Amino acid sequence: MMAIQYWRNKDRYYRLIGVSCTRCGRDFFPPVYRCRKCGSEELKDKEMPKEGKIVTFTRLYETLPGFETQAPLNLAIVELKNGVKVLGQVVDTPEELLKIGAHVRAVFRRIRVDGESGQILYGYKFVVEHVDARRETG
Amino acid sequence: MKSREKVAIHGYGAYIPYYRLPTTEIARVWKGGGSGPNVEKAVAAIDEDTVTMAVEAARYAVRMAGIERLGAIFVGTESKPYAVKPTSTIVAQALGQHFTLAADLEFACKAATEAMQIVTGLVGSGMIDAGLAIGVDTAQGRPGDDLEYTAASGGAAYVIGRKDGNQIATIECSTSFVSDTGDFWRRAHERYPRHLSRFTGEPAYFYHIENAVKALLEETGLRPSDFKYAVFHQPNPRFPVEVAVRLGFNTDQVKCGLLNPLIGNTYAGSSPLGLAAVLDEASPGERILLASFGSGAGSDAFYITVSEGIERKRGINPTVKSMLERCAKIDYSTYAKFRGKLIK
Ligand SMILES: [Zn+2]
C-alpha cells in the first residue's frame, strides 16, 4: 500500500515536480490545485530548482518507524532558489557545515526500504555544498 | 569497430560517494594490522545504491551535454538493487525520459564500456540522436576476503550523440575481446562473488586487455606513443600500470586516470571514472586509450580524441578531483552498518 501511494507521486519525489501558476508565476511544492497567491486554477507542472539554502534544521536521534537505520539524521527546511520551502533530510555533510544559510543541492537517495523483499522508495535529500564544489557547479 | 556515422561524447558525469574506508581498518579487523593494496576505498552511504549513484552521475552528464531527448539509457552494473526490476527504468524516470530504450547490462567490471559501444552503434546507425551509457557499482566483498579491500562504490555516465561540433570528444574506434575464463563469478542467490586468486592476473586481466588493445592498435594503425592518456580497468593499483608497460605505454600516460589507490575498484564504474578524470584534464586534439576488463571475461578498448567543445563545457560539473577531496573517513563498524553487513 505504502509503495502504491508513493509510486503515484514519484515525479514529485524523484524530480521535485511541483506546479507554477500561469497567471502570477508563483511556484508551489508540493503541487496545489488553486494558486494560494492569486486564486487562479491555471497551474502547470514545473520542475523545482535543485539548489537552495537551509532555513532551519534539527538532528533526530529518534526516528519514525522505517528510518531507524538512518539515525541520527539531519532534517532541514530548505528554501529553494524560487522561494519554495521544502522539508528534507541532509546527508553527507560534516557537522561544522550544517548551519542556517548553508547552500544545499538536492540529491537522489533511498528514502526507505520496505524490508528485505519489498520495494525500495527513492526521493530527494539535500547535501551541503562545499565552497569548492559550489564554485565548480557555478 | 567503427560506426558508419561519426559518434561522440557530449557530456560526462562522475560520482564518487562521500565516505572512505581506509584499508588499514579492514586489515585491523581481519588480520590484526597491515593494509590492502589501495590506501582507501569509496563506500556508498546507507541510503545509496546503484540506482541513486547512476542518477547522480547521469544528471551531471545530461547537464553538460545539454541534450534533452535520450533515445537509450543503459546501466552497466553487477550490483542491481533488484534481482528482477530494471535499474535503468528508475534512472529514466528520475531523468524524466520515457520514450527511451532502457536496459541493464551485466559483465562485471566491463558492463559500462559495452553500454558505450551499444549506444555508439545506435547513434552511428541513425536509430537515435543521443543516448546515455552508465557504469556504476556498489561492489561488495565477503568480509575478510581479499576482495573486501578493493570492492568499492562509484561510477560515471556518458551522453553519446552524433558528432556535430558540440562534442567534447570523438569515439573513433573500439574493439572487444572475450573468452570463457572462470576467474570471477557469483551464482544466483549468493550474496558475494567468488574468485580464483591465482587466475585473476595472467589468463584473465592481462590476456583480455592485451588482446583488445593490440587489436585496436592494429585497426587504427596507432602506436602507444600516439596517445597522451591511457586508462585501464583498475582492480588494484598494480595491474593497470603493469599492463600499460607490457603494451608499450609508460606510467605517465596512466597516472592521470589511475584512481584505485584512493577509491578502490568501483567495478563497472572503474575505467569510466578513470576516463572522467582524464577528460577533466585533457586538451583538444589529445588521444585517449580506454580499456575495460570484466571478469568472466573480456575487454573493450576505445580510441577517443578530445574535441574543442571540452574547453566550453569545462567547469559545468564538479571534477573527479573535487569528489576525491570531498570525503569523510569511516571505521569498519560504520562501513558494516552502511553496507548491510550487520544482522539485526
Ligand atoms: Zn497565481
Tab-separated table of C-alpha atoms and ligand atoms in Angstrom:
chain	number	residue	atom	x	y	z
A	1	MET	CA	0.000	0.000	0.000
A	2	MET	CA	2.762	2.382	1.015
A	3	ALA	CA	4.581	1.685	-2.240
A	4	ILE	CA	1.483	2.371	-4.344
A	5	GLN	CA	0.806	5.767	-2.787
A	6	TYR	CA	4.453	6.614	-3.158
A	7	TRP	CA	4.507	5.467	-6.765
A	8	ARG	CA	1.623	7.788	-7.704
A	9	ASN	CA	3.714	10.756	-6.557
A	10	LYS	CA	7.059	9.529	-7.866
A	11	ASP	CA	7.810	12.554	-10.061
A	12	ARG	CA	7.331	14.741	-7.006
A	13	TYR	CA	9.863	12.686	-5.028
A	14	TYR	CA	12.253	11.873	-7.903
A	15	ARG	CA	12.399	15.214	-9.693
A	16	LEU	CA	10.823	17.780	-7.350
A	17	ILE	CA	7.935	18.310	-9.769
A	18	GLY	CA	5.602	20.968	-8.388
A	19	VAL	CA	3.353	23.455	-10.145
A	20	SER	CA	3.651	27.010	-11.381
A	21	CYS	CA	0.756	29.476	-11.643
A	22	THR	CA	0.388	30.560	-15.269
A	23	ARG	CA	-1.285	33.832	-14.200
A	24	CYS	CA	1.016	35.197	-11.458
A	25	GLY	CA	4.087	32.955	-11.813
A	26	ARG	CA	4.215	31.691	-8.223
A	27	ASP	CA	5.663	28.164	-7.803
A	28	PHE	CA	4.278	25.575	-5.392
A	29	PHE	CA	5.736	22.352	-3.991
A	30	PRO	CA	4.056	20.047	-3.227
A	31	PRO	CA	1.575	20.805	-6.024
A	32	VAL	CA	-1.649	22.699	-5.221
A	33	TYR	CA	-4.864	22.808	-7.248
A	34	ARG	CA	-5.501	26.510	-6.736
A	35	CYS	CA	-2.893	29.306	-6.585
A	36	ARG	CA	-2.559	30.467	-2.981
A	37	LYS	CA	-1.481	33.914	-4.142
A	38	CYS	CA	-3.939	34.894	-6.884
A	39	GLY	CA	-6.546	32.129	-6.697
A	40	SER	CA	-6.084	31.001	-10.299
A	41	GLU	CA	-6.696	27.354	-11.158
A	42	GLU	CA	-4.466	27.573	-14.237
A	43	LEU	CA	-1.408	25.744	-12.955
A	44	LYS	CA	1.168	23.726	-14.879
A	45	ASP	CA	3.732	21.148	-13.780
A	46	LYS	CA	7.192	22.527	-13.142
A	47	GLU	CA	10.478	21.022	-12.002
A	48	MET	CA	11.679	22.936	-8.950
A	49	PRO	CA	15.258	24.275	-8.868
A	50	LYS	CA	17.635	21.785	-7.234
A	51	GLU	CA	19.571	24.411	-5.244
A	52	GLY	CA	18.686	26.405	-2.169
A	53	LYS	CA	19.716	27.279	1.367
A	54	ILE	CA	18.943	25.968	4.851
A	55	VAL	CA	16.279	27.980	6.709
A	56	THR	CA	16.423	25.827	9.825
A	57	PHE	CA	17.416	22.305	10.802
A	58	THR	CA	17.310	19.717	13.559
A	59	ARG	CA	19.066	16.456	14.329
A	60	LEU	CA	16.843	13.457	15.029
A	61	TYR	CA	18.080	10.687	17.281
A	62	GLU	CA	14.660	9.026	17.441
A	63	THR	CA	13.006	8.492	14.073
A	64	LEU	CA	9.709	7.369	12.659
A	65	PRO	CA	9.382	3.620	12.064
A	66	GLY	CA	11.232	2.640	8.897
A	67	PHE	CA	14.006	5.201	9.295
A	68	GLU	CA	15.812	3.672	12.306
A	69	THR	CA	18.910	2.585	10.384
A	70	GLN	CA	19.438	6.152	9.140
A	71	ALA	CA	19.511	7.670	12.668
A	72	PRO	CA	20.866	10.005	13.744
A	73	LEU	CA	19.564	12.040	10.800
A	74	ASN	CA	19.508	15.723	9.920
A	75	LEU	CA	16.199	17.227	8.881
A	76	ALA	CA	16.087	20.711	7.360
A	77	ILE	CA	13.676	23.205	5.888
A	78	VAL	CA	15.296	24.323	2.658
A	79	GLU	CA	14.349	27.437	0.730
A	80	LEU	CA	14.830	26.650	-2.955
A	81	LYS	CA	16.050	29.322	-5.382
A	82	ASN	CA	12.451	30.131	-6.387
A	83	GLY	CA	11.453	30.806	-2.772
A	84	VAL	CA	9.605	27.497	-2.291
A	85	LYS	CA	10.288	25.840	1.076
A	86	VAL	CA	10.815	22.075	1.254
A	87	LEU	CA	11.415	19.701	4.151
A	88	GLY	CA	14.183	17.207	3.553
A	89	GLN	CA	16.979	15.158	5.022
A	90	VAL	CA	20.545	16.498	4.829
A	91	VAL	CA	23.179	13.833	4.149
A	92	ASP	CA	26.947	13.576	3.508
A	93	THR	CA	27.628	16.765	5.419
A	94	PRO	CA	30.086	17.317	8.282
A	95	GLU	CA	28.556	18.905	11.366
A	96	GLU	CA	30.515	22.158	11.027
A	97	LEU	CA	28.979	22.843	7.601
A	98	LEU	CA	25.420	22.181	8.700
A	99	LYS	CA	24.132	25.658	9.537
A	100	ILE	CA	21.383	28.125	8.750
A	101	GLY	CA	22.076	29.800	5.417
A	102	ALA	CA	24.280	26.953	4.134
A	103	HIS	CA	23.912	26.312	0.393
A	104	VAL	CA	22.443	22.927	-0.436
A	105	ARG	CA	21.839	20.856	-3.542
A	106	ALA	CA	19.143	18.194	-3.964
A	107	VAL	CA	20.417	14.644	-4.442
A	108	PHE	CA	18.680	11.377	-5.312
A	109	ARG	CA	18.655	8.868	-2.457
A	110	ARG	CA	16.842	5.936	-0.920
A	111	ILE	CA	14.118	7.297	1.351
A	112	ARG	CA	13.052	3.995	2.872
A	113	VAL	CA	13.179	0.316	2.153
A	114	ASP	CA	10.214	-1.986	2.671
A	115	GLY	CA	12.026	-4.886	4.384
A	116	GLU	CA	14.167	-7.492	2.638
A	117	SER	CA	11.643	-8.337	-0.082
A	118	GLY	CA	9.553	-5.162	-0.556
A	119	GLN	CA	10.129	-2.144	-2.750
A	120	ILE	CA	12.820	0.497	-2.380
A	121	LEU	CA	11.419	4.034	-2.277
A	122	TYR	CA	13.615	6.756	-3.738
A	123	GLY	CA	13.425	10.519	-3.468
A	124	TYR	CA	15.234	13.793	-2.839
A	125	LYS	CA	17.516	14.673	0.047
A	126	PHE	CA	19.997	17.525	0.351
A	127	VAL	CA	23.765	17.859	0.570
A	128	VAL	CA	25.540	20.987	1.815
A	129	GLU	CA	27.806	22.255	-0.947
A	130	HIS	CA	31.440	22.700	-0.103
A	131	VAL	CA	32.845	26.045	-1.219
A	132	ASP	CA	34.938	24.327	-3.897
A	133	ALA	CA	32.062	22.268	-5.206
A	134	ARG	CA	29.845	25.358	-5.350
A	135	ARG	CA	32.426	27.255	-7.364
A	136	GLU	CA	32.734	24.403	-9.795
A	137	THR	CA	28.998	23.924	-10.274
A	138	GLY	CA	28.624	27.673	-10.836
B	1	MET	CA	34.677	-1.469	-34.826
B	2	LYS	CA	33.756	1.865	-36.312
B	3	SER	CA	30.303	3.394	-36.629
B	4	ARG	CA	29.177	4.461	-40.110
B	5	GLU	CA	28.420	7.993	-38.908
B	6	LYS	CA	30.879	9.699	-36.551
B	7	VAL	CA	29.809	9.390	-32.909
B	8	ALA	CA	30.968	11.475	-29.978
B	9	ILE	CA	30.749	12.129	-26.241
B	10	HIS	CA	28.705	15.251	-25.443
B	11	GLY	CA	28.749	15.147	-21.685
B	12	TYR	CA	30.001	13.061	-18.790
B	13	GLY	CA	29.349	12.898	-15.087
B	14	ALA	CA	31.293	11.182	-12.330
B	15	TYR	CA	30.015	10.082	-8.970
B	16	ILE	CA	32.149	9.037	-6.022
B	17	PRO	CA	30.316	8.617	-2.713
B	18	TYR	CA	31.339	10.721	0.274
B	19	TYR	CA	32.645	8.035	2.618
B	20	ARG	CA	36.113	6.397	2.604
B	21	LEU	CA	37.190	3.289	4.428
B	22	PRO	CA	40.990	3.120	4.934
B	23	THR	CA	42.189	-0.401	4.101
B	24	THR	CA	44.163	-0.347	7.354
B	25	GLU	CA	40.737	-0.619	9.028
B	26	ILE	CA	39.895	-3.818	7.138
B	27	ALA	CA	43.339	-5.258	7.914
B	28	ARG	CA	42.994	-4.272	11.576
B	29	VAL	CA	39.729	-6.210	11.897
B	30	TRP	CA	40.675	-9.309	9.920
B	31	LYS	CA	44.470	-9.584	10.175
B	32	GLY	CA	45.387	-7.599	13.262
B	33	GLY	CA	47.274	-4.993	11.198
B	34	GLY	CA	48.699	-4.034	7.826
B	35	SER	CA	46.745	-2.655	4.867
B	36	GLY	CA	45.360	-3.532	1.448
B	37	PRO	CA	46.933	-2.716	-1.933
B	38	ASN	CA	44.960	0.556	-2.095
B	39	VAL	CA	45.002	3.257	0.596
B	40	GLU	CA	41.233	3.719	0.884
B	41	LYS	CA	38.043	2.644	-0.797
B	42	ALA	CA	34.918	4.698	-1.544
B	43	VAL	CA	31.854	3.467	0.363
B	44	ALA	CA	28.250	4.263	-0.523
B	45	ALA	CA	26.153	5.625	2.353
B	46	ILE	CA	23.322	3.595	3.878
B	47	ASP	CA	20.770	5.345	1.612
B	48	GLU	CA	22.773	4.954	-1.607
B	49	ASP	CA	22.763	2.175	-4.165
B	50	THR	CA	23.441	1.629	-7.853
B	51	VAL	CA	20.256	3.496	-8.813
B	52	THR	CA	20.999	6.619	-6.765
B	53	MET	CA	24.612	6.843	-7.922
B	54	ALA	CA	23.573	6.257	-11.558
B	55	VAL	CA	21.044	9.101	-11.295
B	56	GLU	CA	23.616	11.498	-9.820
B	57	ALA	CA	26.235	10.720	-12.490
B	58	ALA	CA	23.588	10.853	-15.237
B	59	ARG	CA	22.260	14.248	-14.111
B	60	TYR	CA	25.760	15.683	-14.390
B	61	ALA	CA	26.306	14.095	-17.808
B	62	VAL	CA	22.981	15.347	-19.180
B	63	ARG	CA	23.586	18.838	-17.813
B	64	MET	CA	26.965	19.011	-19.551
B	65	ALA	CA	25.608	17.586	-22.805
B	66	GLY	CA	22.675	19.992	-22.919
B	67	ILE	CA	20.717	17.328	-24.809
B	68	GLU	CA	17.021	16.914	-23.936
B	69	ARG	CA	15.990	13.658	-25.619
B	70	LEU	CA	17.801	10.450	-24.790
B	71	GLY	CA	16.882	7.598	-27.118
B	72	ALA	CA	18.593	4.979	-24.966
B	73	ILE	CA	19.600	4.540	-21.336
B	74	PHE	CA	21.843	1.619	-20.423
B	75	VAL	CA	23.088	0.920	-16.926
B	76	GLY	CA	26.026	-1.456	-16.665
B	77	THR	CA	26.345	-2.962	-13.192
B	78	GLU	CA	26.762	-6.149	-11.180
B	79	SER	CA	25.024	-4.675	-8.108
B	80	LYS	CA	21.419	-4.055	-9.131
B	81	PRO	CA	19.209	-3.302	-6.103
B	82	TYR	CA	16.520	-5.599	-7.531
B	83	ALA	CA	17.199	-9.063	-8.925
B	84	VAL	CA	14.059	-8.578	-11.057
B	85	LYS	CA	13.077	-4.990	-11.957
B	86	PRO	CA	15.316	-2.869	-14.117
B	87	THR	CA	17.653	-0.247	-12.723
B	88	SER	CA	17.623	1.705	-15.986
B	89	THR	CA	13.887	2.466	-15.863
B	90	ILE	CA	14.168	4.036	-12.394
B	91	VAL	CA	17.037	6.139	-13.744
B	92	ALA	CA	14.900	7.056	-16.787
B	93	GLN	CA	12.007	8.162	-14.553
B	94	ALA	CA	14.367	10.278	-12.418
B	95	LEU	CA	15.643	11.946	-15.583
B	96	GLY	CA	12.133	12.475	-16.973
B	97	GLN	CA	12.901	10.265	-20.007
B	98	HIS	CA	10.156	7.911	-21.160
B	99	PHE	CA	10.436	7.365	-24.938
B	100	THR	CA	13.744	5.624	-24.492
B	101	LEU	CA	15.243	2.156	-24.889
B	102	ALA	CA	16.203	1.272	-21.316
B	103	ALA	CA	18.124	-1.832	-20.284
B	104	ASP	CA	20.534	-3.128	-17.678
B	105	LEU	CA	23.775	-4.708	-18.835
B	106	GLU	CA	25.844	-7.217	-16.912
B	107	PHE	CA	29.502	-8.109	-17.455
B	108	ALA	CA	31.054	-7.470	-14.042
B	109	CYS	CA	33.544	-4.610	-14.462
B	110	LYS	CA	33.109	-4.383	-18.267
B	111	ALA	CA	29.385	-3.556	-18.231
B	112	ALA	CA	29.782	0.195	-18.823
B	113	THR	CA	32.026	0.071	-21.869
B	114	GLU	CA	29.657	-2.321	-23.626
B	115	ALA	CA	26.899	0.217	-22.872
B	116	MET	CA	29.091	2.816	-24.591
B	117	GLN	CA	29.580	0.541	-27.599
B	118	ILE	CA	25.862	-0.199	-27.918
B	119	VAL	CA	24.898	3.485	-27.711
B	120	THR	CA	27.632	4.229	-30.262
B	121	GLY	CA	26.031	1.665	-32.566
B	122	LEU	CA	22.511	3.072	-32.103
B	123	VAL	CA	23.670	6.638	-32.759
B	124	GLY	CA	26.036	5.655	-35.556
B	125	SER	CA	23.277	3.807	-37.389
B	126	GLY	CA	20.926	6.771	-37.067
B	127	MET	CA	18.381	4.922	-34.889
B	128	ILE	CA	18.700	7.505	-32.113
B	129	ASP	CA	20.200	11.006	-31.853
B	130	ALA	CA	21.722	10.514	-28.411
B	131	GLY	CA	21.819	8.013	-25.566
B	132	LEU	CA	23.194	7.501	-22.110
B	133	ALA	CA	25.738	4.873	-21.055
B	134	ILE	CA	26.249	4.476	-17.304
B	135	GLY	CA	28.667	2.276	-15.386
B	136	VAL	CA	28.154	2.092	-11.641
B	137	ASP	CA	28.534	-0.392	-8.822
B	138	THR	CA	28.284	-0.824	-5.081
B	139	ALA	CA	30.767	-3.672	-5.172
B	140	GLN	CA	30.844	-5.956	-2.138
B	141	GLY	CA	33.491	-8.383	-0.985
B	142	ARG	CA	32.911	-11.111	1.561
B	143	PRO	CA	34.109	-9.808	4.947
B	144	GLY	CA	37.767	-10.756	5.366
B	145	ASP	CA	38.206	-11.813	1.719
B	146	ASP	CA	40.939	-10.216	-0.434
B	147	LEU	CA	38.201	-8.563	-2.494
B	148	GLU	CA	36.937	-6.616	0.503
B	149	TYR	CA	39.985	-4.313	0.426
B	150	THR	CA	39.229	-3.066	-3.057
B	151	ALA	CA	35.469	-3.613	-3.672
B	152	ALA	CA	34.181	-0.025	-3.764
B	153	SER	CA	31.283	2.169	-4.858
B	154	GLY	CA	31.066	4.796	-7.605
B	155	GLY	CA	30.524	5.284	-11.291
B	156	ALA	CA	30.270	7.550	-14.294
B	157	ALA	CA	27.795	8.369	-17.046
B	158	TYR	CA	28.339	9.382	-20.668
B	159	VAL	CA	25.940	11.085	-23.068
B	160	ILE	CA	26.847	9.853	-26.525
B	161	GLY	CA	25.469	11.508	-29.640
B	162	ARG	CA	26.270	12.493	-33.192
B	163	LYS	CA	29.496	14.321	-33.903
B	164	ASP	CA	28.102	17.802	-34.607
B	165	GLY	CA	30.699	20.263	-33.369
B	166	ASN	CA	29.362	20.467	-29.794
B	167	GLN	CA	31.027	17.256	-28.658
B	168	ILE	CA	33.747	17.107	-26.034
B	169	ALA	CA	35.401	14.015	-27.507
B	170	THR	CA	35.024	11.729	-30.507
B	171	ILE	CA	34.765	7.941	-30.244
B	172	GLU	CA	36.981	6.984	-33.187
B	173	CYS	CA	37.115	3.217	-32.869
B	174	SER	CA	36.597	0.365	-30.414
B	175	THR	CA	37.370	-3.348	-30.201
B	176	SER	CA	36.229	-6.203	-27.975
B	177	PHE	CA	37.858	-9.444	-26.947
B	178	VAL	CA	36.089	-12.150	-24.916
B	179	SER	CA	36.550	-15.752	-23.777
B	180	ASP	CA	35.133	-18.128	-21.196
B	181	THR	CA	37.534	-17.635	-18.318
B	182	GLY	CA	36.364	-18.570	-14.862
B	183	ASP	CA	38.251	-16.198	-12.608
B	184	PHE	CA	35.315	-14.372	-11.019
B	185	TRP	CA	31.650	-15.267	-10.627
B	186	ARG	CA	28.597	-15.105	-8.436
B	187	ARG	CA	25.880	-17.742	-8.621
B	188	ALA	CA	22.205	-16.816	-8.309
B	189	HIS	CA	21.047	-16.165	-4.715
B	190	GLU	CA	24.645	-15.826	-3.488
B	191	ARG	CA	25.454	-12.563	-1.786
B	192	TYR	CA	29.171	-12.270	-2.507
B	193	PRO	CA	31.175	-13.140	-5.630
B	194	ARG	CA	33.919	-15.762	-5.656
B	195	HIS	CA	37.236	-15.708	-7.477
B	196	LEU	CA	40.217	-17.897	-8.276
B	197	SER	CA	43.041	-15.799	-6.878
B	198	ARG	CA	45.932	-17.112	-8.974
B	199	PHE	CA	43.792	-16.962	-12.096
B	200	THR	CA	42.843	-13.294	-11.839
B	201	GLY	CA	46.065	-11.874	-13.321
B	202	GLU	CA	47.605	-13.682	-16.265
B	203	PRO	CA	44.821	-15.637	-18.026
B	204	ALA	CA	42.145	-13.094	-17.120
B	205	TYR	CA	43.105	-9.418	-16.781
B	206	PHE	CA	46.300	-9.349	-18.876
B	207	TYR	CA	45.216	-11.797	-21.567
B	208	HIS	CA	41.967	-9.991	-22.375
B	209	ILE	CA	43.159	-6.388	-22.144
B	210	GLU	CA	46.294	-7.110	-24.163
B	211	ASN	CA	44.271	-8.750	-26.921
B	212	ALA	CA	41.659	-5.963	-27.078
B	213	VAL	CA	44.266	-3.181	-27.089
B	214	LYS	CA	46.525	-4.902	-29.641
B	215	ALA	CA	43.509	-5.313	-31.934
B	216	LEU	CA	42.672	-1.635	-31.505
B	217	LEU	CA	46.234	-0.541	-32.320
B	218	GLU	CA	46.223	-2.784	-35.382
B	219	GLU	CA	42.871	-1.478	-36.630
B	220	THR	CA	43.805	2.188	-36.140
B	221	GLY	CA	47.482	1.950	-37.118
B	222	LEU	CA	48.394	3.878	-33.971
B	223	ARG	CA	51.257	3.223	-31.570
B	224	PRO	CA	51.160	3.567	-27.771
B	225	SER	CA	53.245	6.757	-28.036
B	226	ASP	CA	50.470	8.384	-30.123
B	227	PHE	CA	48.246	8.540	-27.022
B	228	LYS	CA	48.520	11.230	-24.376
B	229	TYR	CA	46.490	9.204	-21.855
B	230	ALA	CA	45.759	5.532	-21.234
B	231	VAL	CA	43.034	4.306	-18.861
B	232	PHE	CA	42.859	0.625	-17.932
B	233	HIS	CA	40.455	-1.171	-15.633
B	234	GLN	CA	41.718	-0.853	-12.064
B	235	PRO	CA	41.137	-3.898	-9.850
B	236	ASN	CA	44.156	-2.833	-7.774
B	237	PRO	CA	46.873	-0.150	-8.112
B	238	ARG	CA	49.407	-2.508	-9.725
B	239	PHE	CA	47.642	-4.239	-12.662
B	240	PRO	CA	46.834	-1.120	-14.766
B	241	VAL	CA	50.443	0.069	-14.564
B	242	GLU	CA	51.799	-3.383	-15.409
B	243	VAL	CA	49.514	-3.922	-18.396
B	244	ALA	CA	50.410	-0.437	-19.665
B	245	VAL	CA	54.117	-1.194	-19.586
B	246	ARG	CA	53.631	-4.603	-21.230
B	247	LEU	CA	51.716	-2.962	-24.086
B	248	GLY	CA	54.394	-0.282	-24.607
B	249	PHE	CA	52.741	2.598	-22.737
B	250	ASN	CA	54.550	4.433	-19.946
B	251	THR	CA	53.477	5.242	-16.402
B	252	ASP	CA	52.976	8.947	-17.219
B	253	GLN	CA	50.176	8.047	-19.640
B	254	VAL	CA	48.393	6.040	-16.944
B	255	LYS	CA	48.850	8.371	-13.960
B	256	CYS	CA	46.006	10.851	-14.581
B	257	GLY	CA	43.251	8.243	-14.763
B	258	LEU	CA	44.544	5.962	-12.005
B	259	LEU	CA	42.086	6.293	-9.121
B	260	ASN	CA	42.327	2.867	-7.491
B	261	PRO	CA	44.800	3.868	-4.730
B	262	LEU	CA	42.306	6.437	-3.409
B	263	ILE	CA	38.897	4.854	-4.061
B	264	GLY	CA	39.448	1.140	-4.746
B	265	ASN	CA	37.793	-0.841	-7.529
B	266	THR	CA	34.407	0.571	-8.467
B	267	TYR	CA	33.837	-2.376	-10.861
B	268	ALA	CA	31.700	-1.190	-13.799
B	269	GLY	CA	32.454	2.359	-12.656
B	270	SER	CA	36.225	1.848	-12.612
B	271	SER	CA	37.512	2.582	-16.125
B	272	PRO	CA	34.667	5.094	-16.876
B	273	LEU	CA	35.662	7.062	-13.739
B	274	GLY	CA	39.297	6.953	-14.890
B	275	LEU	CA	38.189	8.342	-18.263
B	276	ALA	CA	36.246	11.121	-16.487
B	277	ALA	CA	39.372	12.089	-14.512
B	278	VAL	CA	41.304	12.255	-17.799
B	279	LEU	CA	38.609	14.331	-19.559
B	280	ASP	CA	38.755	16.784	-16.616
B	281	GLU	CA	42.376	17.491	-17.601
B	282	ALA	CA	42.702	16.730	-21.321
B	283	SER	CA	43.120	19.295	-24.104
B	284	PRO	CA	41.615	19.322	-27.614
B	285	GLY	CA	43.445	17.084	-30.072
B	286	GLU	CA	44.825	14.701	-27.461
B	287	ARG	CA	44.255	10.958	-27.878
B	288	ILE	CA	42.943	8.732	-25.101
B	289	LEU	CA	43.056	4.944	-24.899
B	290	LEU	CA	40.388	3.336	-22.700
B	291	ALA	CA	40.374	-0.391	-21.926
B	292	SER	CA	37.931	-2.079	-19.576
B	293	PHE	CA	38.068	-5.595	-18.231
B	294	GLY	CA	35.204	-7.711	-16.975
B	295	SER	CA	35.749	-10.925	-15.186
B	296	GLY	CA	34.361	-13.920	-16.832
B	297	ALA	CA	35.938	-12.491	-19.129
B	298	GLY	CA	36.539	-9.827	-21.717
B	299	SER	CA	37.868	-6.381	-22.533
B	300	ASP	CA	36.614	-3.450	-24.635
B	301	ALA	CA	39.210	-0.985	-25.906
B	302	PHE	CA	38.464	2.505	-27.246
B	303	TYR	CA	40.347	5.146	-29.169
B	304	ILE	CA	38.956	8.565	-28.230
B	305	THR	CA	40.116	12.023	-29.352
B	306	VAL	CA	39.414	15.153	-27.327
B	307	SER	CA	37.479	17.916	-29.135
B	308	GLU	CA	37.323	21.726	-28.846
B	309	GLY	CA	33.965	21.529	-27.053
B	310	ILE	CA	35.696	20.352	-23.894
B	311	GLU	CA	37.011	23.859	-23.252
B	312	ARG	CA	33.494	25.350	-23.387
B	313	LYS	CA	31.972	22.708	-21.133
B	314	ARG	CA	34.676	22.545	-18.512
B	315	GLY	CA	33.518	23.801	-15.102
B	316	ILE	CA	29.855	22.825	-15.614
B	317	ASN	CA	30.204	19.805	-13.307
B	318	PRO	CA	32.319	19.100	-10.236
B	319	THR	CA	35.592	17.416	-11.166
B	320	VAL	CA	36.688	13.928	-10.141
B	321	LYS	CA	39.432	15.642	-8.139
B	322	SER	CA	36.872	17.638	-6.129
B	323	MET	CA	34.962	14.405	-5.422
B	324	LEU	CA	38.175	12.769	-4.215
B	325	GLU	CA	38.769	15.686	-1.866
B	326	ARG	CA	35.203	15.953	-0.530
B	327	CYS	CA	35.164	12.910	1.731
B	328	ALA	CA	34.895	11.650	5.298
B	329	LYS	CA	36.732	8.669	6.731
B	330	ILE	CA	34.756	5.950	8.476
B	331	ASP	CA	35.694	2.957	10.592
B	332	TYR	CA	34.917	-0.699	9.899
B	333	SER	CA	31.797	-0.754	12.055
B	334	THR	CA	30.219	2.226	10.256
B	335	TYR	CA	31.059	0.583	6.936
B	336	ALA	CA	29.482	-2.660	8.160
B	337	LYS	CA	26.314	-0.759	9.064
B	338	PHE	CA	26.211	1.160	5.757
B	339	ARG	CA	26.697	-1.857	3.558
B	340	GLY	CA	24.285	-4.144	5.377
B	341	LYS	CA	26.869	-6.476	6.886
B	342	LEU	CA	25.209	-6.401	10.295
B	343	ILE	CA	22.255	-8.634	11.071
B	344	LYS	CA	19.680	-7.125	13.402
C	1	ZN	ZN	-1.228	32.776	-9.130
